[in-house]
Tab-separated table of C-alpha atoms in Angstrom:
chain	number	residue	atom	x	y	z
A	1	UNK	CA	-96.297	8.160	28.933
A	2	UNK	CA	-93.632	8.919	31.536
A	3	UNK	CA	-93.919	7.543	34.989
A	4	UNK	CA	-91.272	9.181	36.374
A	5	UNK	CA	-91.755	11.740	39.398
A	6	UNK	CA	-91.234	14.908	39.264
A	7	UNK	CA	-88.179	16.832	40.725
A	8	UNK	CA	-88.109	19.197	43.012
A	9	UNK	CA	-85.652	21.947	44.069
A	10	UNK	CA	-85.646	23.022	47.582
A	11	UNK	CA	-83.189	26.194	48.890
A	12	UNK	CA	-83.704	28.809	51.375
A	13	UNK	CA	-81.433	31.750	53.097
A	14	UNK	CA	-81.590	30.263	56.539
A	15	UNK	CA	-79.153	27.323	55.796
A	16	UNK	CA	-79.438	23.846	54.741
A	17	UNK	CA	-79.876	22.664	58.441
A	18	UNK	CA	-82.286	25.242	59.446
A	19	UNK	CA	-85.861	23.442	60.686
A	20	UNK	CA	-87.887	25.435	58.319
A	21	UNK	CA	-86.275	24.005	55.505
A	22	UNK	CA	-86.684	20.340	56.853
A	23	UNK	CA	-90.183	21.473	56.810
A	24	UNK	CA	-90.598	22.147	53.561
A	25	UNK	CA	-88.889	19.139	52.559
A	26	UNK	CA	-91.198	16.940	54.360
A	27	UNK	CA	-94.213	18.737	52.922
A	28	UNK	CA	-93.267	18.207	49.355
A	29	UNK	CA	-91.049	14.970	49.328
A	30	UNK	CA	-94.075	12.880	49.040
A	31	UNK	CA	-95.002	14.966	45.828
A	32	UNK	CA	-91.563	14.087	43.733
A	33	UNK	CA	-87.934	13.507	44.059
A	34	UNK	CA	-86.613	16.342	46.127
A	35	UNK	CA	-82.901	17.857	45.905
A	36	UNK	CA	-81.844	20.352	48.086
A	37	UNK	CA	-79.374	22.812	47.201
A	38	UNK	CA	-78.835	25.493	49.730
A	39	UNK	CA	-76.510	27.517	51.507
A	40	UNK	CA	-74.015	26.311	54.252
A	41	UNK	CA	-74.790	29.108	56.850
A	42	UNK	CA	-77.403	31.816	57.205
A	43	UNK	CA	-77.755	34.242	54.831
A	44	UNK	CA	-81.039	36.291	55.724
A	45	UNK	CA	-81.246	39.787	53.892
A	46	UNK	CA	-78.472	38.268	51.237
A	47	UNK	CA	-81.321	39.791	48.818
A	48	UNK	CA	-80.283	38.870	45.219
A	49	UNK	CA	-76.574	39.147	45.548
A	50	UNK	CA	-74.382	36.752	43.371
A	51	UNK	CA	-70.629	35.303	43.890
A	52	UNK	CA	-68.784	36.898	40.695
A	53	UNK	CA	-65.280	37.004	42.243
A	54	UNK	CA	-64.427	34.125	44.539
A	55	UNK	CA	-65.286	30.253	43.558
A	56	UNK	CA	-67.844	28.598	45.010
A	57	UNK	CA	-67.788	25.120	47.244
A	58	UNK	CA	-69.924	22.438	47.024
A	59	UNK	CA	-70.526	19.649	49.745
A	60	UNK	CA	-72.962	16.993	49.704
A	61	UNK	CA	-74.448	16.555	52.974
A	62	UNK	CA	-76.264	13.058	52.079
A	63	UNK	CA	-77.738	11.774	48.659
A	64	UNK	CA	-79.339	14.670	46.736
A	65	UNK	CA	-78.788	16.901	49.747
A	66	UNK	CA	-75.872	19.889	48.862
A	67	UNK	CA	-74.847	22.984	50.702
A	68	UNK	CA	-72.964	25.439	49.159
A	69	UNK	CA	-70.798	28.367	50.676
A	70	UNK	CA	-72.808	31.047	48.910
A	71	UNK	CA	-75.650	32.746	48.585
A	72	UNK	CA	-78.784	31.814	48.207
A	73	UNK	CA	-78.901	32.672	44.455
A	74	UNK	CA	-75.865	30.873	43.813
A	75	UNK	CA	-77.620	28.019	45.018
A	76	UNK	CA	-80.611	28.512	42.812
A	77	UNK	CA	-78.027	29.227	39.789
A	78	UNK	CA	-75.759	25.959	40.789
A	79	UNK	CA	-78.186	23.940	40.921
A	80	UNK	CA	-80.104	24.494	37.739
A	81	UNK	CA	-76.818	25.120	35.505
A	82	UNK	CA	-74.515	22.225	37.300
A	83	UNK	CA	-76.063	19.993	39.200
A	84	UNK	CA	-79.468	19.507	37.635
A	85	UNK	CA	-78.569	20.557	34.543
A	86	UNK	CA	-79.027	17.194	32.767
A	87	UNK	CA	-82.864	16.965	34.115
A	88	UNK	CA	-84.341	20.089	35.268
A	89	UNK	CA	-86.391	20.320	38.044
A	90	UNK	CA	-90.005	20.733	37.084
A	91	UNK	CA	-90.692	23.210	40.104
A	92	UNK	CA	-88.976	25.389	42.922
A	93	UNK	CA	-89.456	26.390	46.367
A	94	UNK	CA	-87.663	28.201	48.710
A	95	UNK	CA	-87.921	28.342	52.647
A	96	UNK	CA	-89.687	28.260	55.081
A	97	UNK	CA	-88.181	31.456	55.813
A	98	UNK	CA	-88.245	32.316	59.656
A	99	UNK	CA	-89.846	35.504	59.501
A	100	UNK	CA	-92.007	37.478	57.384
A	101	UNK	CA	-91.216	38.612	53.415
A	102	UNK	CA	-93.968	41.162	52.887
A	103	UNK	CA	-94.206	44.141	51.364
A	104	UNK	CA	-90.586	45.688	50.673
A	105	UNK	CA	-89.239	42.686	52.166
A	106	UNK	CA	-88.876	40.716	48.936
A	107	UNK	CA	-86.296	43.435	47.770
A	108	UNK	CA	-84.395	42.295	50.290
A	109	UNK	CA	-84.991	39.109	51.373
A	110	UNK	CA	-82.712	35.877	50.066
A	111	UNK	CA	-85.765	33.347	50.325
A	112	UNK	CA	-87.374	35.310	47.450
A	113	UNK	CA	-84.384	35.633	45.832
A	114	UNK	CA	-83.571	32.184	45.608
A	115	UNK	CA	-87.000	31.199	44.133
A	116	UNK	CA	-86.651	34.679	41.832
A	117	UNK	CA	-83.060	33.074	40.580
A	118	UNK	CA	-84.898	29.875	39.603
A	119	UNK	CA	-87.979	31.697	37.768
A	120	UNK	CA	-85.293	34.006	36.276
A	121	UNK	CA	-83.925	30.797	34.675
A	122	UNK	CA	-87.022	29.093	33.951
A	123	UNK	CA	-87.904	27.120	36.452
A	124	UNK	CA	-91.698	27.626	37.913
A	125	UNK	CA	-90.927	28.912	41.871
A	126	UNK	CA	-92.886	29.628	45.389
A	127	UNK	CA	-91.132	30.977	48.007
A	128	UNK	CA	-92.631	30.156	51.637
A	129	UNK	CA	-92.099	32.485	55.438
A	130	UNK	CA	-93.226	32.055	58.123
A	131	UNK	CA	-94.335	35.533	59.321
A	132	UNK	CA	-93.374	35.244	63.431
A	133	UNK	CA	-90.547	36.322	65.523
A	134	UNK	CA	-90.855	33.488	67.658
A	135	UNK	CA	-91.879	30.752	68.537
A	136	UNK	CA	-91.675	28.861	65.293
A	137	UNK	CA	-94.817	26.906	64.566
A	138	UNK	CA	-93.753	25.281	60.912
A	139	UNK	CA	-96.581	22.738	60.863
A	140	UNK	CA	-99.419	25.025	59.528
A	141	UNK	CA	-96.747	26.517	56.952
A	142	UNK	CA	-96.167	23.165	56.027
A	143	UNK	CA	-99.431	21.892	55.383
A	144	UNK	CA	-99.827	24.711	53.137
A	145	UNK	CA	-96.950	24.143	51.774
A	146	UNK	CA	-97.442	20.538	50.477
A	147	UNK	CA	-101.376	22.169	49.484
A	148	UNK	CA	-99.927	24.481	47.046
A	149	UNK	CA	-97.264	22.091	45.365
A	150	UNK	CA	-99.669	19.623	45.243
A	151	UNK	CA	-101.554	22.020	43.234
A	152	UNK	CA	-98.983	23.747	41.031
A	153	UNK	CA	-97.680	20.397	39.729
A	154	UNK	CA	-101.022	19.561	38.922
A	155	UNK	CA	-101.302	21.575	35.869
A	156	UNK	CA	-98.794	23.319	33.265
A	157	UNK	CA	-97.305	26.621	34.573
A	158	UNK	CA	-95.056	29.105	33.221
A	159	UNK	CA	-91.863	28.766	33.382
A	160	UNK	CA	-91.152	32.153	34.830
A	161	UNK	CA	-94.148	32.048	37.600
A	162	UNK	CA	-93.069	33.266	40.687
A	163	UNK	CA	-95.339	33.000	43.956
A	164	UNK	CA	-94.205	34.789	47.208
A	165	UNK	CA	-96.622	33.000	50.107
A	166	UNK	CA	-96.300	34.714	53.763
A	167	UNK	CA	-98.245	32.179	56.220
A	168	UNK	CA	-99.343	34.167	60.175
A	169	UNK	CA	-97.782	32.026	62.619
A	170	UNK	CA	-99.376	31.848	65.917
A	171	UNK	CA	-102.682	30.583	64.656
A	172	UNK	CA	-103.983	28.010	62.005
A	173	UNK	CA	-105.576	30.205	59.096
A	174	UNK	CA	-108.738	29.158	58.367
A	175	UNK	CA	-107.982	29.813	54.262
A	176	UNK	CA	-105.856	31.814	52.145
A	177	UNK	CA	-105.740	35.700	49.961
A	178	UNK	CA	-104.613	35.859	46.422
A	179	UNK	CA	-103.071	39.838	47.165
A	180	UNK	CA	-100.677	42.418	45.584
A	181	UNK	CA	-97.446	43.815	47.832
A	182	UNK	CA	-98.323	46.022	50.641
A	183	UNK	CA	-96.228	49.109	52.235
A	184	UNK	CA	-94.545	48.612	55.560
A	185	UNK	CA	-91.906	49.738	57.651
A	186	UNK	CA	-89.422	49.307	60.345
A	187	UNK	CA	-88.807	52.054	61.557
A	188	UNK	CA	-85.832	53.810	60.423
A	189	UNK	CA	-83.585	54.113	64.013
A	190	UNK	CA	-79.752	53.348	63.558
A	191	UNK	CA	-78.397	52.726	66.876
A	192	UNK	CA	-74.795	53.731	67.303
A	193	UNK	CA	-72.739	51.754	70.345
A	194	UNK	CA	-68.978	51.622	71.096
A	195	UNK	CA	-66.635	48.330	71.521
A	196	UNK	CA	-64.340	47.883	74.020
A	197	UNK	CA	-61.689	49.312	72.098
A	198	UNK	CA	-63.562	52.647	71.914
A	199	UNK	CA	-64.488	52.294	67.841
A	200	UNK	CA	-68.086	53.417	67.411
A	201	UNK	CA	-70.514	50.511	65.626
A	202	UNK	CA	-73.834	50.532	64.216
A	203	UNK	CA	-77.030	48.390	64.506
A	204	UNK	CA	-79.409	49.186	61.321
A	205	UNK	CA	-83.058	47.950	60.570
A	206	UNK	CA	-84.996	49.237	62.585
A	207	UNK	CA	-87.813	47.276	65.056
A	208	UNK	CA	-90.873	49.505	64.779
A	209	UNK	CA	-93.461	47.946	62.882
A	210	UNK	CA	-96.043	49.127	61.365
A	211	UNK	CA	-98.185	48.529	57.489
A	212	UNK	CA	-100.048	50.498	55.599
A	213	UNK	CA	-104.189	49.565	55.355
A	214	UNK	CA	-104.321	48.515	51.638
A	215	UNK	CA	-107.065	46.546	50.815
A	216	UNK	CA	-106.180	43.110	49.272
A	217	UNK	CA	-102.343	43.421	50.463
A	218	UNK	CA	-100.215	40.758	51.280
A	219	UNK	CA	-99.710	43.085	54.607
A	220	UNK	CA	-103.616	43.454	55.340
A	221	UNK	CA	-104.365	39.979	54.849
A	222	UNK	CA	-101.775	38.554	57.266
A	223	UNK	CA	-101.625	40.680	59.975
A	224	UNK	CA	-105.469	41.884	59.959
A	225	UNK	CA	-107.346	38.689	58.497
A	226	UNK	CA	-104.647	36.179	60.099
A	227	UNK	CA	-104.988	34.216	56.707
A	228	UNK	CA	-102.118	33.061	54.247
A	229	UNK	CA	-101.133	35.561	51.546
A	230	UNK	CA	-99.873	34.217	47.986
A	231	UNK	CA	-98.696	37.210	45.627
A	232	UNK	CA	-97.599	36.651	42.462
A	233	UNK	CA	-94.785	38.746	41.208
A	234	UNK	CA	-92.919	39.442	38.059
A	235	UNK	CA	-89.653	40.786	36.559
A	236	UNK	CA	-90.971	43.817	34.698
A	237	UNK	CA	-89.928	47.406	37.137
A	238	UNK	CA	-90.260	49.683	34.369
A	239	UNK	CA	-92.439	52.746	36.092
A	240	UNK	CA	-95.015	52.948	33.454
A	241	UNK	CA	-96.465	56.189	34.434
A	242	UNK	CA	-93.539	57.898	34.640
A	243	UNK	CA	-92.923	57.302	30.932
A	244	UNK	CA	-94.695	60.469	29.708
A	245	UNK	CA	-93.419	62.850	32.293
A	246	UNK	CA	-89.908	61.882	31.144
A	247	UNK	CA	-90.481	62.631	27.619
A	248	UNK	CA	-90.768	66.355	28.634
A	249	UNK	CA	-87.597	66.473	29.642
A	250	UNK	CA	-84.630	68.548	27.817
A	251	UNK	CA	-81.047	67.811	27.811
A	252	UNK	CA	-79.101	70.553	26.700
A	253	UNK	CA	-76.582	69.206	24.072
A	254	UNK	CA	-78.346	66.083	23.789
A	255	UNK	CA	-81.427	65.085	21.457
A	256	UNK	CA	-84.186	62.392	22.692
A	257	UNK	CA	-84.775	59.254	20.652
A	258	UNK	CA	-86.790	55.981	21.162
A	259	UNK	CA	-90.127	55.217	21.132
A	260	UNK	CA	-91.202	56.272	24.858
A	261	UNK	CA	-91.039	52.868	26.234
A	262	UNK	CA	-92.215	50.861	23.283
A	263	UNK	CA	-90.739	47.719	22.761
């Protein structure tokens, strides 16, 4: 029976120096041998955005520590294909973000994406935030954190599991929600300002927040309950109920074949 420990890939979109990643690297490092692949500057909101048309750098920072001018999936992708690709890592996590991914945030986010990158090529992943604006309180993320690993490489998983865990900051949850995605928003202002040379510029994202009430949402059980969320998410987008309204559609000149969404 093999002794050896099992490897861990850690990434995240805030950059390979940012604290919550040195969190999450703490957390789990007792748990296996860690590498960390992740990307040389901040790239929050990168979403799932690949490097197709430029080469990529790699520079080790110290033994099994690399940061990468890229984005987080290119991490994710280098990693697994180049520079674990002779012993895959058994399990990936990504973060701790600093700041929240609920909701519509995972379409955007680069944390999620980075874990979504590794599931995509079969490696089990969890991506971690920390849902504040300030001030960052990683400890109680962090004991999670190391909880849920500890857990997940406990027992066989699927190779395409992804988890997306949001953790309240500010306060030290007394448990945790299995949920589905909530609705949010940001409000929706662009604010339009001038430079110095008199060309107009643009600030987008707006700071309004406010969530839906949906019980059991990743949304409800952070912000009302103050406890940590874990979603688990898949690959499959195909509106299912939309299926049969389609197929009563008619396009002149052209004539309708499949099976309506079969396989």
């Amino acid at each position: 029976m093999s002794t050896s420990r099992p490897r861990i890939l850690v990434s995240n979109d805030d950059g390979y120096f940012s604290e919550g990643l040195q969190t999450l690297v703490e957390a789990v490092s007792p748990l296996g041998e860690v590498w960390v692949v992740a990307p040389d500057r901040e790239q929050s909101a990168a979403s799932h955005a690949i490097s197709l048309h430029r080469p990529l750098r790699i520079k080790e920072v110290r033994e099994r520590w690399f940061a990468v001018d890229g984005t987080p999936t290119d991490c994710s992708y280098l990693a697994v294909n180049h520079l674990l690709k002779d012993n895959r890592p058994q399990l990936m996590v990504s973060g701790i973000n600093h700041g929240a991914n609920l909701a519509d945030d995972v379409m955007y986010s680069g944390t999620v994406a980075a874990a979504m990158e590794a599931a995509f090529l079969g490696i089990p992943a969890i991506a971690f935030s920390l849902v504040t604006r300030g001030p960052f309180d990683f400890g109680p993320a962090g004991r999670f954190a190391r909880a849920l690993v500890t857990e997940a490489l406990s027992r066989p998983l699927p190779p395409r599991m992804l988890l997306n865990v949001n953790i309240p900051g500010g306060v030290e949850p007394d448990g945790y929600v299995i949920t589905r995605q909530g609705r949010h928003s940001y409000g929706s202002n662009v604010v339009e300002k001038e430079d110095p040379r008199g060309r107009k510029y643009y600030w987008i994202g707006g700071t309004e927040y406010a969530h839906q009430d949906i019980p059991g949402s990743d949304c409800n059980a952070v912000f009302d309950e103050k406890r940590v969320s874990v979603t688990p998410m898949h690959f499959e987008m195909t509106d299912h109920g939309r299926i049969p309204e389609l197929t009563g559609w008619n396009l002149q000149g052209f004539k309708r074949h499949g099976s309506d969404g079969g396989a």
